[in-house]
Amino acid sequence: MVEQGLIRAAQSGDRDALITLLRDIEQHVYKTAYYILNNEQDALDAAQEALIRIYTKINSYEEKAQFKTWVQRIVTNICIDKFRRTKPTVSIDEHEMIFEGRQDVEHEVMLTYVSQDVQEAISQLPEHHRTVIVLRYLQELSYNEIADCLDLPLNTVKSYLFRARQQLQNLLQEYQKGGVT
């Protein structure tokens, strides 16, 4: 994700290194926040809060854990706190679909529906299941990294993932039968 030299330079007070570091992780932080909170504005707020916390706490990072795990823990904790403070809302934002000349329009439309169905199903999961799904499949963290990030036993992470996959399968059952919701 990020070079250790850049992290060390940021920790030693190099402002340019710190800014570069924050820019390198900005999209990663936002993506995690968006998939956990399922709301663009909340995700932007959480990502900004996470980046500020990383900025102010960079010196507390120790190389005992991977940097991406440390960042994920910060983002996830902020999202969980935000999720607990407010009731989840359903975003009614409409997203434009942009098609380029030679692409198969029907295929693009179907991919958009699949993506929306999966995102909707993920948003219906309980908070702890949604979080492990996002960290595992969207951020591609290992089971051990998720356990470190969430401060959970490895077997609990495996159990949450197993149950979350079962719930997603049930939620997406109509789609799997060929119908689009």
mmCIF file of C-alpha atoms in Angstrom:
data_model
loop_
_atom_site.group_PDB
_atom_site.id
_atom_site.type_symbol
_atom_site.label_atom_id
_atom_site.label_comp_id
_atom_site.label_asym_id
_atom_site.label_seq_id
_atom_site.Cartn_x
_atom_site.Cartn_y
_atom_site.Cartn_z
ATOM 1 C CA MET A 1 0.000 0.000 0.000
ATOM 2 C CA VAL A 2 2.553 2.628 1.132
ATOM 3 C CA GLU A 3 6.332 2.675 1.396
ATOM 4 C CA GLN A 4 7.791 2.374 4.887
ATOM 5 C CA GLY A 5 10.271 5.150 4.036
ATOM 6 C CA LEU A 6 7.390 7.542 3.386
ATOM 7 C CA ILE A 7 5.785 6.609 6.701
ATOM 8 C CA ARG A 8 9.051 7.134 8.580
ATOM 9 C CA ALA A 9 9.599 10.496 6.879
ATOM 10 C CA ALA A 10 6.069 11.577 7.838
ATOM 11 C CA GLN A 11 6.671 10.471 11.427
ATOM 12 C CA SER A 12 9.914 12.442 11.575
ATOM 13 C CA GLY A 13 8.085 15.672 10.735
ATOM 14 C CA ASP A 14 8.435 15.870 6.941
ATOM 15 C CA ARG A 15 5.220 17.707 6.062
ATOM 16 C CA ASP A 16 5.476 16.909 2.329
ATOM 17 C CA ALA A 17 5.849 13.206 3.098
ATOM 18 C CA LEU A 18 2.805 13.331 5.364
ATOM 19 C CA ILE A 19 0.718 15.058 2.697
ATOM 20 C CA THR A 20 1.864 12.526 0.079
ATOM 21 C CA LEU A 21 1.026 9.692 2.470
ATOM 22 C CA LEU A 22 -2.472 11.044 3.104
ATOM 23 C CA ARG A 23 -3.085 11.505 -0.620
ATOM 24 C CA ASP A 24 -1.931 7.941 -1.281
ATOM 25 C CA ILE A 25 -4.468 6.475 1.154
ATOM 26 C CA GLU A 26 -7.332 8.927 0.620
ATOM 27 C CA GLN A 27 -9.295 6.828 -1.934
ATOM 28 C CA HIS A 28 -8.719 3.643 0.044
ATOM 29 C CA VAL A 29 -10.086 5.314 3.203
ATOM 30 C CA TYR A 30 -13.122 6.718 1.378
ATOM 31 C CA LYS A 31 -13.914 3.383 -0.289
ATOM 32 C CA THR A 32 -13.951 1.596 3.059
ATOM 33 C CA ALA A 33 -16.114 4.285 4.652
ATOM 34 C CA TYR A 34 -18.557 4.285 1.742
ATOM 35 C CA TYR A 35 -19.110 0.544 1.760
ATOM 36 C CA ILE A 36 -19.556 0.432 5.519
ATOM 37 C CA LEU A 37 -21.859 3.454 5.786
ATOM 38 C CA ASN A 38 -23.554 3.132 2.366
ATOM 39 C CA ASN A 39 -24.001 6.886 2.128
ATOM 40 C CA GLU A 40 -21.774 9.245 0.183
ATOM 41 C CA GLN A 41 -21.976 12.226 2.547
ATOM 42 C CA ASP A 42 -21.419 10.113 5.664
ATOM 43 C CA ALA A 43 -18.520 8.377 3.936
ATOM 44 C CA LEU A 44 -16.931 11.708 3.012
ATOM 45 C CA ASP A 45 -17.296 12.892 6.617
ATOM 46 C CA ALA A 46 -15.881 9.659 8.018
ATOM 47 C CA ALA A 47 -12.999 9.638 5.530
ATOM 48 C CA GLN A 48 -12.128 13.226 6.407
ATOM 49 C CA GLU A 49 -12.251 12.430 10.115
ATOM 50 C CA ALA A 50 -10.073 9.356 9.565
ATOM 51 C CA LEU A 51 -7.487 11.310 7.571
ATOM 52 C CA ILE A 52 -7.355 13.963 10.284
ATOM 53 C CA ARG A 53 -6.887 11.272 12.908
ATOM 54 C CA ILE A 54 -4.122 9.638 10.861
ATOM 55 C CA TYR A 55 -2.506 13.073 10.435
ATOM 56 C CA THR A 56 -2.550 13.744 14.178
ATOM 57 C CA LYS A 57 -1.685 10.203 15.287
ATOM 58 C CA ILE A 58 0.956 9.241 12.706
ATOM 59 C CA ASN A 59 3.596 9.124 15.427
ATOM 60 C CA SER A 60 1.598 6.508 17.338
ATOM 61 C CA TYR A 61 1.891 4.057 14.430
ATOM 62 C CA GLU A 62 4.375 1.329 15.237
ATOM 63 C CA GLU A 63 5.640 -1.149 12.700
ATOM 64 C CA LYS A 64 4.276 -4.041 14.778
ATOM 65 C CA ALA A 65 1.218 -4.002 12.545
ATOM 66 C CA GLN A 66 0.978 -3.334 8.832
ATOM 67 C CA PHE A 67 0.225 0.288 7.990
ATOM 68 C CA LYS A 68 -2.901 -0.658 6.014
ATOM 69 C CA THR A 69 -4.238 -2.575 9.027
ATOM 70 C CA TRP A 70 -3.611 0.429 11.273
ATOM 71 C CA VAL A 71 -5.409 2.712 8.783
ATOM 72 C CA GLN A 72 -8.314 0.253 8.413
ATOM 73 C CA ARG A 73 -8.737 0.091 12.177
ATOM 74 C CA ILE A 74 -9.031 3.883 12.348
ATOM 75 C CA VAL A 75 -11.509 4.110 9.451
ATOM 76 C CA THR A 76 -13.582 1.184 10.650
ATOM 77 C CA ASN A 77 -13.817 2.490 14.220
ATOM 78 C CA ILE A 78 -14.912 5.919 12.989
ATOM 79 C CA CYS A 79 -17.550 4.328 10.729
ATOM 80 C CA ILE A 80 -18.830 2.102 13.503
ATOM 81 C CA ASP A 81 -19.081 5.106 15.841
ATOM 82 C CA LYS A 82 -20.895 7.114 13.162
ATOM 83 C CA PHE A 83 -23.179 4.178 12.399
ATOM 84 C CA ARG A 84 -24.101 3.824 16.067
ATOM 85 C CA ARG A 85 -24.752 7.569 16.509
ATOM 86 C CA THR A 86 -27.176 7.773 13.591
ATOM 87 C CA LYS A 87 -29.729 5.425 12.224
ATOM 88 C CA PRO A 88 -28.841 4.141 8.783
ATOM 89 C CA THR A 89 -30.474 5.978 5.885
ATOM 90 C CA VAL A 90 -31.065 4.835 2.373
ATOM 91 C CA SER A 91 -29.343 6.947 -0.225
ATOM 92 C CA ILE A 92 -31.651 8.139 -2.983
ATOM 93 C CA ASP A 93 -28.863 9.644 -5.029
ATOM 94 C CA GLU A 94 -29.094 8.703 -8.662
ATOM 95 C CA HIS A 95 -25.882 7.752 -10.374
ATOM 96 C CA GLU A 96 -25.398 8.502 -14.026
ATOM 97 C CA MET A 97 -24.423 5.617 -16.217
ATOM 98 C CA ILE A 98 -21.913 6.654 -18.843
ATOM 99 C CA PHE A 99 -21.522 4.487 -21.903
ATOM 100 C CA GLU A 100 -18.669 4.681 -24.320
ATOM 101 C CA GLY A 101 -19.145 4.065 -28.019
ATOM 102 C CA ARG A 102 -18.132 0.445 -28.542
ATOM 103 C CA GLN A 103 -19.146 -1.103 -25.249
ATOM 104 C CA ASP A 104 -22.032 -3.509 -25.027
ATOM 105 C CA VAL A 105 -24.745 -1.322 -23.497
ATOM 106 C CA GLU A 106 -26.856 -4.265 -22.326
ATOM 107 C CA HIS A 107 -23.855 -5.779 -20.542
ATOM 108 C CA GLU A 108 -23.070 -2.434 -18.864
ATOM 109 C CA VAL A 109 -26.676 -2.052 -17.693
ATOM 110 C CA MET A 110 -26.672 -5.570 -16.238
ATOM 111 C CA LEU A 111 -23.366 -4.924 -14.442
ATOM 112 C CA THR A 112 -24.863 -1.779 -12.944
ATOM 113 C CA TYR A 113 -27.889 -3.718 -11.683
ATOM 114 C CA VAL A 114 -25.688 -6.476 -10.272
ATOM 115 C CA SER A 115 -23.523 -3.914 -8.508
ATOM 116 C CA GLN A 116 -26.581 -2.168 -7.089
ATOM 117 C CA ASP A 117 -28.089 -5.477 -5.930
ATOM 118 C CA VAL A 118 -24.885 -6.527 -4.195
ATOM 119 C CA GLN A 119 -24.429 -3.111 -2.605
ATOM 120 C CA GLU A 120 -28.045 -3.116 -1.418
ATOM 121 C CA ALA A 121 -27.640 -6.616 0.015
ATOM 122 C CA ILE A 122 -24.429 -5.599 1.824
ATOM 123 C CA SER A 123 -26.191 -2.552 3.278
ATOM 124 C CA GLN A 124 -28.872 -4.841 4.764
ATOM 125 C CA LEU A 125 -26.340 -6.876 6.736
ATOM 126 C CA PRO A 126 -25.880 -6.247 10.453
ATOM 127 C CA GLU A 127 -23.065 -3.791 11.163
ATOM 128 C CA HIS A 128 -20.456 -6.380 12.226
ATOM 129 C CA HIS A 129 -21.152 -8.614 9.219
ATOM 130 C CA ARG A 130 -21.094 -5.680 6.806
ATOM 131 C CA THR A 131 -17.756 -4.533 8.201
ATOM 132 C CA VAL A 132 -16.017 -7.892 7.761
ATOM 133 C CA ILE A 133 -17.432 -8.284 4.222
ATOM 134 C CA VAL A 134 -16.138 -4.843 3.242
ATOM 135 C CA LEU A 135 -12.714 -5.468 4.752
ATOM 136 C CA ARG A 136 -12.368 -8.947 3.229
ATOM 137 C CA TYR A 137 -13.819 -8.595 -0.244
ATOM 138 C CA LEU A 138 -13.626 -4.903 -1.057
ATOM 139 C CA GLN A 139 -10.406 -3.996 0.754
ATOM 140 C CA GLU A 140 -8.926 -7.489 0.281
ATOM 141 C CA LEU A 141 -7.576 -7.836 3.810
ATOM 142 C CA SER A 142 -6.596 -11.275 5.077
ATOM 143 C CA TYR A 143 -8.473 -12.888 7.945
ATOM 144 C CA ASN A 144 -5.579 -12.058 10.282
ATOM 145 C CA GLU A 145 -5.530 -8.429 9.144
ATOM 146 C CA ILE A 146 -9.278 -8.154 9.748
ATOM 147 C CA ALA A 147 -8.855 -9.669 13.209
ATOM 148 C CA ASP A 148 -6.108 -7.138 13.980
ATOM 149 C CA CYS A 149 -8.090 -4.261 12.525
ATOM 150 C CA LEU A 150 -11.256 -5.042 14.483
ATOM 151 C CA ASP A 151 -9.460 -6.380 17.548
ATOM 152 C CA LEU A 152 -11.365 -9.667 17.303
ATOM 153 C CA PRO A 153 -10.257 -13.276 17.622
ATOM 154 C CA LEU A 154 -9.512 -14.930 14.276
ATOM 155 C CA ASN A 155 -12.274 -17.510 14.741
ATOM 156 C CA THR A 156 -14.812 -14.737 15.361
ATOM 157 C CA VAL A 157 -13.809 -13.103 12.070
ATOM 158 C CA LYS A 158 -14.204 -16.436 10.270
ATOM 159 C CA SER A 159 -17.589 -16.956 11.898
ATOM 160 C CA TYR A 160 -18.782 -13.446 10.986
ATOM 161 C CA LEU A 161 -17.664 -13.957 7.391
ATOM 162 C CA PHE A 162 -19.378 -17.329 7.163
ATOM 163 C CA ARG A 163 -22.652 -15.912 8.491
ATOM 164 C CA ALA A 164 -22.385 -12.784 6.362
ATOM 165 C CA ARG A 165 -21.893 -14.867 3.210
ATOM 166 C CA GLN A 166 -24.949 -16.956 4.124
ATOM 167 C CA GLN A 167 -27.014 -13.815 4.647
ATOM 168 C CA LEU A 168 -25.813 -12.347 1.352
ATOM 169 C CA GLN A 169 -26.683 -15.566 -0.421
ATOM 170 C CA ASN A 170 -30.206 -15.427 0.995
ATOM 171 C CA LEU A 171 -30.583 -11.737 0.136
ATOM 172 C CA LEU A 172 -29.355 -12.308 -3.419
ATOM 173 C CA GLN A 173 -31.356 -15.486 -3.987
ATOM 174 C CA GLU A 174 -33.873 -13.770 -6.251
ATOM 175 C CA TYR A 175 -31.051 -12.378 -8.362
ATOM 176 C CA GLN A 176 -29.406 -15.815 -8.580
ATOM 177 C CA LYS A 177 -32.612 -17.268 -9.965
ATOM 178 C CA GLY A 178 -32.363 -14.864 -12.874
ATOM 179 C CA GLY A 179 -34.544 -12.020 -11.645
ATOM 180 C CA VAL A 180 -33.274 -8.525 -11.089
ATOM 181 C CA THR A 181 -34.762 -6.670 -8.153
#
